[in-house]
CSV table of C-alpha atoms in Angstrom, one decimal:
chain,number,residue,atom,x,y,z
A,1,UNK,CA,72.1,64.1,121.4
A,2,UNK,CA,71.9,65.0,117.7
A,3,UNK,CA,69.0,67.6,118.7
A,4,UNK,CA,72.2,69.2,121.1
A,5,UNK,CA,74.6,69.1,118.4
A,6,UNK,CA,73.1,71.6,115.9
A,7,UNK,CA,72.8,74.0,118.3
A,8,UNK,CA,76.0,73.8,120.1
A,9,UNK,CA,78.0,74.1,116.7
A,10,UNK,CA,75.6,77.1,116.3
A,11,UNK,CA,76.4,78.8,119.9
A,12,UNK,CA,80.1,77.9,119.1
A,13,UNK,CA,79.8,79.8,115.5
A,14,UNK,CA,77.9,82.9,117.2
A,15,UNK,CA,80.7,83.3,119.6
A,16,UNK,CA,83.9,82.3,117.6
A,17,UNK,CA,83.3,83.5,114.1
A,18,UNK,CA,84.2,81.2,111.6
A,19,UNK,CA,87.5,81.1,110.1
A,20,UNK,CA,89.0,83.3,112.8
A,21,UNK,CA,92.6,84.4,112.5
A,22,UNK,CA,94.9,85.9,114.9
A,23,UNK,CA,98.1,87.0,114.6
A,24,UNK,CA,100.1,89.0,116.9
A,25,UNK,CA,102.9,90.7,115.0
A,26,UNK,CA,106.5,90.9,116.7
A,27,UNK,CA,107.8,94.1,118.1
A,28,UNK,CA,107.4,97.7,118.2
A,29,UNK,CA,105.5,99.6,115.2
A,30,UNK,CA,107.1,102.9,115.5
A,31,UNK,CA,105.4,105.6,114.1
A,32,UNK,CA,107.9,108.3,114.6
A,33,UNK,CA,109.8,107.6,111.0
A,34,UNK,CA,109.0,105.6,108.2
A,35,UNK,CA,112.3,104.0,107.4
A,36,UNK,CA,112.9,105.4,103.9
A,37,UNK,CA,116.0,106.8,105.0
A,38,UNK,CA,117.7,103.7,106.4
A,39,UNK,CA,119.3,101.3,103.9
A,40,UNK,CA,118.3,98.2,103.0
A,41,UNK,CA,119.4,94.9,104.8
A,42,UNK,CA,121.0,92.6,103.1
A,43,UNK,CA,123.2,90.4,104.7
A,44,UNK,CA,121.9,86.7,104.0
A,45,UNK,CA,119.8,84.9,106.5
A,46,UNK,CA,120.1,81.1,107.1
A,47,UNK,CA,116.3,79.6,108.0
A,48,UNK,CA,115.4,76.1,109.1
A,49,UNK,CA,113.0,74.1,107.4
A,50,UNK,CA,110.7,74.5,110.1
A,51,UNK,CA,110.2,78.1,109.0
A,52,UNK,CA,111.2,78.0,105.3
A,53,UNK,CA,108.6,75.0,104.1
A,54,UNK,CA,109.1,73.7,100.3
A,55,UNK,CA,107.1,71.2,98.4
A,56,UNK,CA,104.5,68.9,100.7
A,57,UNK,CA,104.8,71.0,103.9
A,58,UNK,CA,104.8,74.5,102.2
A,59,UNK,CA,101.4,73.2,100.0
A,60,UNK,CA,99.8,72.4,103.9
A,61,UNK,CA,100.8,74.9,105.9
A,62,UNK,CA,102.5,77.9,103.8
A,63,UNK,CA,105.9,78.7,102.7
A,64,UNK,CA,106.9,80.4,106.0
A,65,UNK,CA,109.3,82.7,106.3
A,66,UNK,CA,111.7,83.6,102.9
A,67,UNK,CA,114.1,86.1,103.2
A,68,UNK,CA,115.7,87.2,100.0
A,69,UNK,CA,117.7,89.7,100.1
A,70,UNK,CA,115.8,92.5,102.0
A,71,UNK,CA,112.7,90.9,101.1
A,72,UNK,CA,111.0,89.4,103.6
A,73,UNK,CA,108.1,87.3,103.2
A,74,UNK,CA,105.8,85.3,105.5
A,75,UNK,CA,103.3,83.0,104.6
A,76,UNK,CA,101.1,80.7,107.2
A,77,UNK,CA,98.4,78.5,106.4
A,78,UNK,CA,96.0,78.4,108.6
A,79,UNK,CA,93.2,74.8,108.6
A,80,UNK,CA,90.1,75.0,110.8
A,81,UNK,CA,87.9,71.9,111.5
A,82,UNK,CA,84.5,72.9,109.9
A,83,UNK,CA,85.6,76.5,109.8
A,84,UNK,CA,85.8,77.1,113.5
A,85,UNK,CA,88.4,75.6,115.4
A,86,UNK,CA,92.0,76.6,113.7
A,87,UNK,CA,94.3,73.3,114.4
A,88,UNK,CA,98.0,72.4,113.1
A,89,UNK,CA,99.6,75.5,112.5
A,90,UNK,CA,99.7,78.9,114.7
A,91,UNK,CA,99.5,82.3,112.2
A,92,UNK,CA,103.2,83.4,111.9
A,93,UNK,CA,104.3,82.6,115.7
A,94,UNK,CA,106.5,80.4,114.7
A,95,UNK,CA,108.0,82.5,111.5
A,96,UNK,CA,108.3,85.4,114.1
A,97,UNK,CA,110.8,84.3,115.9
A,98,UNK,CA,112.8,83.5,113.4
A,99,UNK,CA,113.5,86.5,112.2
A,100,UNK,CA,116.7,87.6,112.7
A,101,UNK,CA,117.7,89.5,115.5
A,102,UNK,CA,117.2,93.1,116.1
A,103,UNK,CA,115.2,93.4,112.2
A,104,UNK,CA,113.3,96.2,111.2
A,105,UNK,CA,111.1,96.4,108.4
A,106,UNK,CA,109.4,99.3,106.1
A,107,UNK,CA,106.5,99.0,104.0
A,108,UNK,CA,105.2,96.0,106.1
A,109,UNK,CA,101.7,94.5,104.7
A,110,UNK,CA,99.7,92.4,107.0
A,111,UNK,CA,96.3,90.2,105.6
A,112,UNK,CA,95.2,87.2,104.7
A,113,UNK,CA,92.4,85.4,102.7
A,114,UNK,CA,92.1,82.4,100.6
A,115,UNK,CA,94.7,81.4,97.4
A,116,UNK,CA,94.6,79.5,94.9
A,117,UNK,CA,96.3,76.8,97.2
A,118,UNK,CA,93.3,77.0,99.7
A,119,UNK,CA,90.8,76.3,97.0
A,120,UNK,CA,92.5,73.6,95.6
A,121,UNK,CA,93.3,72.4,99.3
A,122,UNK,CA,89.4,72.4,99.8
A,123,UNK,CA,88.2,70.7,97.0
A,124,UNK,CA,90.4,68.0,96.3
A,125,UNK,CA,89.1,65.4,98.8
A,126,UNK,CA,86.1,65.4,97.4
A,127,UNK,CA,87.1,64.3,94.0
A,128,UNK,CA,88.8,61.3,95.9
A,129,UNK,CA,86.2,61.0,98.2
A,130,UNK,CA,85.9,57.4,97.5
A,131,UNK,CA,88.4,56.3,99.2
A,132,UNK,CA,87.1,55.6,103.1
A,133,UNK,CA,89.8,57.5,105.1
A,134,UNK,CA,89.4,61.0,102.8
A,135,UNK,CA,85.6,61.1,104.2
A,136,UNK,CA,87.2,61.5,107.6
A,137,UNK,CA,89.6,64.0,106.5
A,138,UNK,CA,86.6,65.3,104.8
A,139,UNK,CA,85.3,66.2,108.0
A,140,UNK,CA,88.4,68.7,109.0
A,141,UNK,CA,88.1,69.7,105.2
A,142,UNK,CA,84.5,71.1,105.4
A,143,UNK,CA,85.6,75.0,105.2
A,144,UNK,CA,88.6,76.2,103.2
A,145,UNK,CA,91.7,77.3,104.8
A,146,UNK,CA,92.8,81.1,104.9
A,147,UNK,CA,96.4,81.9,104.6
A,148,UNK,CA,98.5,85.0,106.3
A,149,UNK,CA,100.3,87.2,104.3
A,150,UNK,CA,103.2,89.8,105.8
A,151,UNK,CA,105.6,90.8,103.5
A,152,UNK,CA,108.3,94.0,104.3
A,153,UNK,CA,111.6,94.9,103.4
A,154,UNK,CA,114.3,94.7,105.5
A,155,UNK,CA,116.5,98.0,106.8
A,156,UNK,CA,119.4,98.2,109.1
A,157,UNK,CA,118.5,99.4,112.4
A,158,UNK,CA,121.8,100.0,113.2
A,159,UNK,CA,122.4,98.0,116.1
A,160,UNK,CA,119.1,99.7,116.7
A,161,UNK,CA,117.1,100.4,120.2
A,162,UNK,CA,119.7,103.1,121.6
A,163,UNK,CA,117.6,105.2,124.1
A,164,UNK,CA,117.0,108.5,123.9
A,165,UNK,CA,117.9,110.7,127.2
A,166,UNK,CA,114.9,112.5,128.1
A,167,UNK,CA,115.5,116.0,129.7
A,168,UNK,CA,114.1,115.5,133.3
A,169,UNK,CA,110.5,117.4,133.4
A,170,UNK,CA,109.5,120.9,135.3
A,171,UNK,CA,106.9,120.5,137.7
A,172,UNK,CA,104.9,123.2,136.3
A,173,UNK,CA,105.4,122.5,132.6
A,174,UNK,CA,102.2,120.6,130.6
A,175,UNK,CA,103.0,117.2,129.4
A,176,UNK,CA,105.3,117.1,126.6
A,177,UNK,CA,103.6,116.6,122.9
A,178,UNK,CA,104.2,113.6,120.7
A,179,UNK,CA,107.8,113.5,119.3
A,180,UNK,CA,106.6,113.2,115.7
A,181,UNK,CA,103.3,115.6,115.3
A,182,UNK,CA,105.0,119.0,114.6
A,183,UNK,CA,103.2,119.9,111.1
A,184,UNK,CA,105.8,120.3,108.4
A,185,UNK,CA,107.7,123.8,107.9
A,186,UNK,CA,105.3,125.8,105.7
A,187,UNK,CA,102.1,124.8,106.7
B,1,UNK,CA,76.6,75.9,85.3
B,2,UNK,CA,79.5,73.8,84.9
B,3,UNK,CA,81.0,76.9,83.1
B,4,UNK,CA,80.4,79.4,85.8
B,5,UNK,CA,81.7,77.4,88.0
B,6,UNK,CA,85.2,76.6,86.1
B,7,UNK,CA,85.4,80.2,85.7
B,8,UNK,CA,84.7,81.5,89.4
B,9,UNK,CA,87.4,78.4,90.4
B,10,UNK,CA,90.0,79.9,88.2
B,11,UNK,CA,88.8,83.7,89.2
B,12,UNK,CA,89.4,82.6,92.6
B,13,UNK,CA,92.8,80.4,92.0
B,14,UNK,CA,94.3,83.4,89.9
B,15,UNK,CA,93.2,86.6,92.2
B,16,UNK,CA,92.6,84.7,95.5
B,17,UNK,CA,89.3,85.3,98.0
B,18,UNK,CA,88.3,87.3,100.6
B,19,UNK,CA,91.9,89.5,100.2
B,20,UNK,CA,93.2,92.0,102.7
B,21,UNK,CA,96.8,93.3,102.5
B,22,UNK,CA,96.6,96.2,104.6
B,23,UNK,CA,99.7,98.4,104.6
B,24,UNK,CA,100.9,99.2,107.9
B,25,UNK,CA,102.3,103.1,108.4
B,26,UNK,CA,106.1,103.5,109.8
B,27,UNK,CA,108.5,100.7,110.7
B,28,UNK,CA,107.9,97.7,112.2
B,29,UNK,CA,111.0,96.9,115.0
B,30,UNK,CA,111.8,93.7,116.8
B,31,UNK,CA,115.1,95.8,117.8
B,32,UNK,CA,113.1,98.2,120.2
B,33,UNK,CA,112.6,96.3,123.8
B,34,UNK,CA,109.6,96.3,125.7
B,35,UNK,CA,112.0,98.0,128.4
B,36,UNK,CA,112.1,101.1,125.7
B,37,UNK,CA,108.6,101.4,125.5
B,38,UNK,CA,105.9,103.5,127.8
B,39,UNK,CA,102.3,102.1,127.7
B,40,UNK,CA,100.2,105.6,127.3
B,41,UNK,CA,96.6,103.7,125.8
B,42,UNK,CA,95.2,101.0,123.5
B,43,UNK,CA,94.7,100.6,120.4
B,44,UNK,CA,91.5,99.1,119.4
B,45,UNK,CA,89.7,99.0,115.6
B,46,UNK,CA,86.8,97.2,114.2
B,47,UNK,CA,86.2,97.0,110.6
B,48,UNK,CA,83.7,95.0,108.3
B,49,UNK,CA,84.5,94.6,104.6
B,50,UNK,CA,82.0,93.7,102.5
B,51,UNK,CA,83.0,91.6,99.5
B,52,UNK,CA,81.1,90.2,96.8
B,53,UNK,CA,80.6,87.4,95.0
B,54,UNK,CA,82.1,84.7,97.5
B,55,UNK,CA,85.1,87.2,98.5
B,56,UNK,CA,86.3,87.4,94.9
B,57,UNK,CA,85.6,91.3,94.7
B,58,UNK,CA,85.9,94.1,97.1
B,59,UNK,CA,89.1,93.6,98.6
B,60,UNK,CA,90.1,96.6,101.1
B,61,UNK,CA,92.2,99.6,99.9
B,62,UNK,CA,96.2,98.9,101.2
B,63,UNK,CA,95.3,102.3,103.7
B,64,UNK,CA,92.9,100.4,105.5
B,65,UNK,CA,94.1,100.7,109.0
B,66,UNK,CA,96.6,103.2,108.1
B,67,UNK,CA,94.8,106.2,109.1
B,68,UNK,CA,93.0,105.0,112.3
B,69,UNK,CA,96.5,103.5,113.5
B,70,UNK,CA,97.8,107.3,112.8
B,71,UNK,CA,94.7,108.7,114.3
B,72,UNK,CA,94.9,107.3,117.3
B,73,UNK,CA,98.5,107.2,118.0
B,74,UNK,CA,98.4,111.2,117.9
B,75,UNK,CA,95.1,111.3,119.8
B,76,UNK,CA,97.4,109.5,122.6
B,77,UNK,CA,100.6,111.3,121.8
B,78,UNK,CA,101.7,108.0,120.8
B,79,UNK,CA,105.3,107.2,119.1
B,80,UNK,CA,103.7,103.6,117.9
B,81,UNK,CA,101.9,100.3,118.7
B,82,UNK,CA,103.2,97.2,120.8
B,83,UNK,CA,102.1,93.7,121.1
B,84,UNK,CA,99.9,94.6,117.7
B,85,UNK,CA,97.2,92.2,117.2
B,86,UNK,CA,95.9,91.2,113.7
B,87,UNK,CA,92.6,89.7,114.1
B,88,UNK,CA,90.3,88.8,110.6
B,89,UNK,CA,86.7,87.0,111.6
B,90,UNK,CA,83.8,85.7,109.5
B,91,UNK,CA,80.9,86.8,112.5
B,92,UNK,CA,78.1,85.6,112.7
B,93,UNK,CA,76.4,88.5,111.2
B,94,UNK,CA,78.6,88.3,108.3
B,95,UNK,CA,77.7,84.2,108.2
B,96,UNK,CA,74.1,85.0,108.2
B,97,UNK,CA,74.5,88.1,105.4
B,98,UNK,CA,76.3,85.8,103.3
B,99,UNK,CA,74.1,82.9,103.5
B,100,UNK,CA,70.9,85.3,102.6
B,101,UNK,CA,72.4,86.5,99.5
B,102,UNK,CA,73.5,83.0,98.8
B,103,UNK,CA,77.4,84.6,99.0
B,104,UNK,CA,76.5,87.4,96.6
B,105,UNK,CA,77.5,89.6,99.6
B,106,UNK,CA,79.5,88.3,101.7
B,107,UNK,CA,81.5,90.5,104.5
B,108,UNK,CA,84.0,89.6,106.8
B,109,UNK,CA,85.2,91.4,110.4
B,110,UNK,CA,88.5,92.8,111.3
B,111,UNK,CA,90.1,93.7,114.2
B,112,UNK,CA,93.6,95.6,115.5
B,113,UNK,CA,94.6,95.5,119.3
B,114,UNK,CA,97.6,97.0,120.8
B,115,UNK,CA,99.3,99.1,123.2
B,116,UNK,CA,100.2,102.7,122.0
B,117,UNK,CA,103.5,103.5,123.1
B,118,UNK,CA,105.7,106.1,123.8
B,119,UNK,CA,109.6,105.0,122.3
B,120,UNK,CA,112.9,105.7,124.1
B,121,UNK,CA,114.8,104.3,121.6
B,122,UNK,CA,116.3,106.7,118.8
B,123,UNK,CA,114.0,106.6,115.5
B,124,UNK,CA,115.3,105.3,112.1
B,125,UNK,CA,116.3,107.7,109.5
B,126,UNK,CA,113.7,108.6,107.5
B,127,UNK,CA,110.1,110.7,107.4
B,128,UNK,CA,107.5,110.9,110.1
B,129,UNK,CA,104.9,108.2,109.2
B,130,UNK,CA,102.5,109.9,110.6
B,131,UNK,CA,102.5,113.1,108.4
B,132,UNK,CA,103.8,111.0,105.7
B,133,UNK,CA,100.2,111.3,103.5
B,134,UNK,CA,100.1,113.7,100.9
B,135,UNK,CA,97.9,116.6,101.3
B,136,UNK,CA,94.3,115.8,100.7
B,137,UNK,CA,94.2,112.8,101.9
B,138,UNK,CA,92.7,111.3,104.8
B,139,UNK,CA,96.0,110.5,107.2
B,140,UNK,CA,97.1,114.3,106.2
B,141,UNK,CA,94.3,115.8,107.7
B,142,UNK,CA,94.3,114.1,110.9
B,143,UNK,CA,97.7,114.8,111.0
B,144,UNK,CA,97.5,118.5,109.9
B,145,UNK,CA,95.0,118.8,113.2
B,146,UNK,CA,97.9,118.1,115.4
């Protein structure tokens, strides 16, 4: 049995990737302007504590969502059990929804990686490792935990998604080009 | 020893591991329905960064995807990107890189998935994203090609 172990962690590893994170990021990223001519958002935004974490909870699993001003920030811890199998917490689902309705954002950055939090996070049980129950919680603790970052700011959309009429198409005429490519005058 | 090893802890505490804040071209809109939206291709892109010095150096420029997001999207005749996917891996190969170099090097794997769309809905005020670069640089030229 312990002869099967090694290699099954190894197969799972080869076709998981350690410390794998995935997250699917809500709506539409439109191309075709980038949102430096709309105002900023700032009307305030009540959050639960399910999605705004302080103290204990935002330590374990991130701060969530924080929305200040048109600031928007979302952070998501993410644990793995010895660096393959992400448990506890999705990355950002939950802070996703959330958001308010109908919100656009400009200068959105999306990554991750490990913080000061995740270091600390990974090495703490071992100075208390002691203490019979930590060396189970060791075992979950084996890799480090990687954290998602998306930050943007918020701009009003102005009730936002109004369609655009297209002009019905000729039969003979080519496929029309992409709405935004037309080079700049001048060039 | 002992030293090194404070130091890399509060290196890595301070300025964070295996970073990647990649800056994301145009607006991102939850106010745009999938009912707006006309599927006209995917959008798929690998990328390995390589790091150094367990993840405490190297991080990615902000333009990472930028330009192949861009790229792509006109390649298509795109307006944008649904249902986009933000995938960051340790593979194998980076595993086995990292443990021969005893974390000297150590890279890690990214990945954006998505549906390139054509948009229905008007566009926010503002400037194309896609010819937003500054001439000379690498988003401007793909765009100048279109």
């Amino acid at each position: 049995m312990k002869n099967l172990a090694i290699p099954l962690v190894l197969a799972l590893a080869l076709g998981s990737g350690c410390m794998h994170t995935t997250s699917k990021l809500p709506g539409v990223l439109d191309l075709r302007s980038d949102g430096s001519g709309a105002a900023p958002a700032n009307d305030a935004v009540k959050t639960t504590p399910e999605v705004t974490r302080d103290g204990i909870g935002g330590w374990l699993t991130g701060e969530g969502l924080k929305i200040a001003g048109d600031k928007v920030v979302i952070e998501d811890r993410q644990w793995h059990i010895i660096g393959l199998f992400p448990a506890f917490n999705d990355m950002g689902a939950g802070e996703y929804a959330a958001l308010p309705k109908g919100t656009a954002m400009r200068g959105v950055k999306v990554g991750d990686g490990l913080v000061g939090t995740d270091v600390i996070l990974a090495l703490a049980p071992s100075l208390v490792s002691w203490i019979p129950i930590v060396n189970f919680v060791g075992l979950i603790n084996l890799a480090p935990r990687m954290t998602l970052n998306v930050s943007g700011t918020r701009i009003q959309s102005g009730g936002g998604g109004a369609a655009i009429e297209p002009a019905p198409p000729s039969p003979d005429e080519p496929p029309p080009p992409p709405t935004d490519v037309t080079p700049p005058a001048g060039t | 020893m002992l030293r090194i090893l404070t130091l890399a802890l509060i290196l890595a505490a301070s300025t964070g591991c295996f970073t990647m804040n990649a800056a994301m071209p145009g607006t991102l809109r939850t106010d745009v329905t999938a009912a707006q939206t006309e599927k006209v291709g995917t959008l798929t892109h690998e990328t390995t960064n390589w790091f150094y010095i367990c993840g405490l150096l190297g991080s990615p420029p902000e333009d990472v995807f930028a330009a192949e997001i861009k790229k792509q999207c006109q390649a298509k005749g795109a307006d944008g990107v649904a249902n986009l996917t933000y995938e960051a891996q340790t593979g194998c190969l980076d595993f086995a890189i990292g443990y021969c170099t005893f974390n000297i090097i150590t890279p890690r794997s990214y990945k954006l998935t998505g549906d390139l769309v054509r948009i229905k809905a008007s566009p926010l005020p503002g400037k194309p994203a896609k010819s937003a670069a500054a001439p000379g640089e690498k988003g401007a030229q793909v765009a100048q090609a279109f």
